[in-house]
mmCIF file of C-alpha atoms in Angstrom:
data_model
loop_
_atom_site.group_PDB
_atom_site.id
_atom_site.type_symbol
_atom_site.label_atom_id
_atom_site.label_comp_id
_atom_site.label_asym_id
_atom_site.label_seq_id
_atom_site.Cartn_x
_atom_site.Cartn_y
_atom_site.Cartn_z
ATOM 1 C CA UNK Z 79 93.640 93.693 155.234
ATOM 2 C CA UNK Z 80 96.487 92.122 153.118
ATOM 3 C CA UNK Z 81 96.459 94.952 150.322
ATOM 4 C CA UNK Z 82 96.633 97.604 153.467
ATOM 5 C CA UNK Z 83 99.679 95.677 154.777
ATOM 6 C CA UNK Z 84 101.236 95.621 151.420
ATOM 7 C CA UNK Z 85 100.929 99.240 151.014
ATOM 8 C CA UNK Z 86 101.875 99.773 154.421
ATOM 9 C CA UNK Z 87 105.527 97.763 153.564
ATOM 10 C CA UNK Z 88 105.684 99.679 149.819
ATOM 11 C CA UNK Z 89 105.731 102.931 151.818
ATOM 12 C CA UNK Z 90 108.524 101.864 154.516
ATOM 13 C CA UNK Z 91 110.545 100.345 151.548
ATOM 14 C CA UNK Z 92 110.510 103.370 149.406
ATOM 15 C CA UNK Z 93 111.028 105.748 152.777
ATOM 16 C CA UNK Z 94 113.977 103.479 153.412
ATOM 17 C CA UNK Z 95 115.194 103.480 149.701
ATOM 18 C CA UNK Z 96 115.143 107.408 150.353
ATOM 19 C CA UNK Z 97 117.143 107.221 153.875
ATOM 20 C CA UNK Z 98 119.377 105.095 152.350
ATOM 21 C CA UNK Z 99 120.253 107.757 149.489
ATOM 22 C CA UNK Z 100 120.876 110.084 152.067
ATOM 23 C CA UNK Z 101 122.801 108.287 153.937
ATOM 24 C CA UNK Z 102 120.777 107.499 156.804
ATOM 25 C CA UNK Z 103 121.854 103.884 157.269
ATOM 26 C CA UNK Z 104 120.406 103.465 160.686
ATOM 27 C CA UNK Z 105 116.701 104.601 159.720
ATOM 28 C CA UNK Z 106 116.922 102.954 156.431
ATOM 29 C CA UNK Z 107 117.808 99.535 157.491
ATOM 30 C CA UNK Z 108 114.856 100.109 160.359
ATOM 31 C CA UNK Z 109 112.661 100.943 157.870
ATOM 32 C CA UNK Z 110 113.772 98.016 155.306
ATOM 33 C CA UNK Z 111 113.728 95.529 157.896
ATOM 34 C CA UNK Z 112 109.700 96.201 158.524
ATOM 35 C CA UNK Z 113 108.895 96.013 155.279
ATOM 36 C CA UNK Z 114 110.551 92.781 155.190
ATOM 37 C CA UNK Z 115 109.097 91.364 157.426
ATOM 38 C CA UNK Z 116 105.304 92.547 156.219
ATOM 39 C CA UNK Z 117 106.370 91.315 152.979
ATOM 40 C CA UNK Z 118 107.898 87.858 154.344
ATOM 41 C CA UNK Z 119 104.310 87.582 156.922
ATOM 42 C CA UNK Z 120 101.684 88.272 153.482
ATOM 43 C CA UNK Z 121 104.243 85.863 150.988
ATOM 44 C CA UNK Z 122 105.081 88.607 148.418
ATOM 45 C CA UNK Z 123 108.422 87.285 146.937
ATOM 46 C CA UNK Z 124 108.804 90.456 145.264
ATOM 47 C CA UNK Z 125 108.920 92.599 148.023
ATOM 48 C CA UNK Z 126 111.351 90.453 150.421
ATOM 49 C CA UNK Z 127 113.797 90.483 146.839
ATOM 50 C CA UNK Z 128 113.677 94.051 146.754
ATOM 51 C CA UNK Z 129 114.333 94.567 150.524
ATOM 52 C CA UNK Z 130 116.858 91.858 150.730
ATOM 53 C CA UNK Z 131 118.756 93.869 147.680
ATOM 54 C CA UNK Z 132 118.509 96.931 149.618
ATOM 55 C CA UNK Z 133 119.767 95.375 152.817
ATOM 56 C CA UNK Z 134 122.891 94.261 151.093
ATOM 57 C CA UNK Z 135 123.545 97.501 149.523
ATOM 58 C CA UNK Z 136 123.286 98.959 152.736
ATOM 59 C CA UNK Z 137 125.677 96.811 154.601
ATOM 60 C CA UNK Z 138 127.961 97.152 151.955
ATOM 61 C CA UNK Z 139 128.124 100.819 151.969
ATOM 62 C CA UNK Z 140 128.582 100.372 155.686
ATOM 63 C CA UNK Z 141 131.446 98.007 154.772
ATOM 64 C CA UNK Z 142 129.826 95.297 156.575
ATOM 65 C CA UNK Z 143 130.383 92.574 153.880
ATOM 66 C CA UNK Z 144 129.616 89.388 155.341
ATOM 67 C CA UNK Z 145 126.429 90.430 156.088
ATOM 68 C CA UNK Z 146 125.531 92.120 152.700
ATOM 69 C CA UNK Z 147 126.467 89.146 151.073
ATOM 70 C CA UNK Z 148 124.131 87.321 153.429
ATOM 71 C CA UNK Z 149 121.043 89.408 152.135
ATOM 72 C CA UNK Z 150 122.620 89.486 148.666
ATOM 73 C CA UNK Z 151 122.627 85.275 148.399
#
């Protein structure tokens, strides 16, 4: 079940990465959040860096800085 769950958070990651390009902050940070937390529940350090990255990207485009900086620390 664990390689299922990891593809399951891959997919929401890159459909967020995609939202995110197009500016859909709302469904992107949904969708990165999920993966997160997949990634966070199976221990794949790799995943939660990439999400957390994302995260604080986000927030920063949404000029909320104290919480990118939160996901970007």
């Amino acid at each position: 079940i664990a390689p299922r769950c990891h593809d399951v958070a891959d997919a929401l990651f890159w459909k967020g990465s995609t939202l995110f390009r197009l500016e859909q902050h709302t469904e992107a940070a949904s969708c990165m959040e999920e993966a997160l937390s997949i990634w966070q529940e199976i221990g794949n350090p790799t995943g939660i860096g990439f999400c957390l990255r994302l995260l604080g990207r986000l927030r920063a485009a949404e000029n909320r800085f104290a919480e990118a900086r939160a996901h970007l620390d």
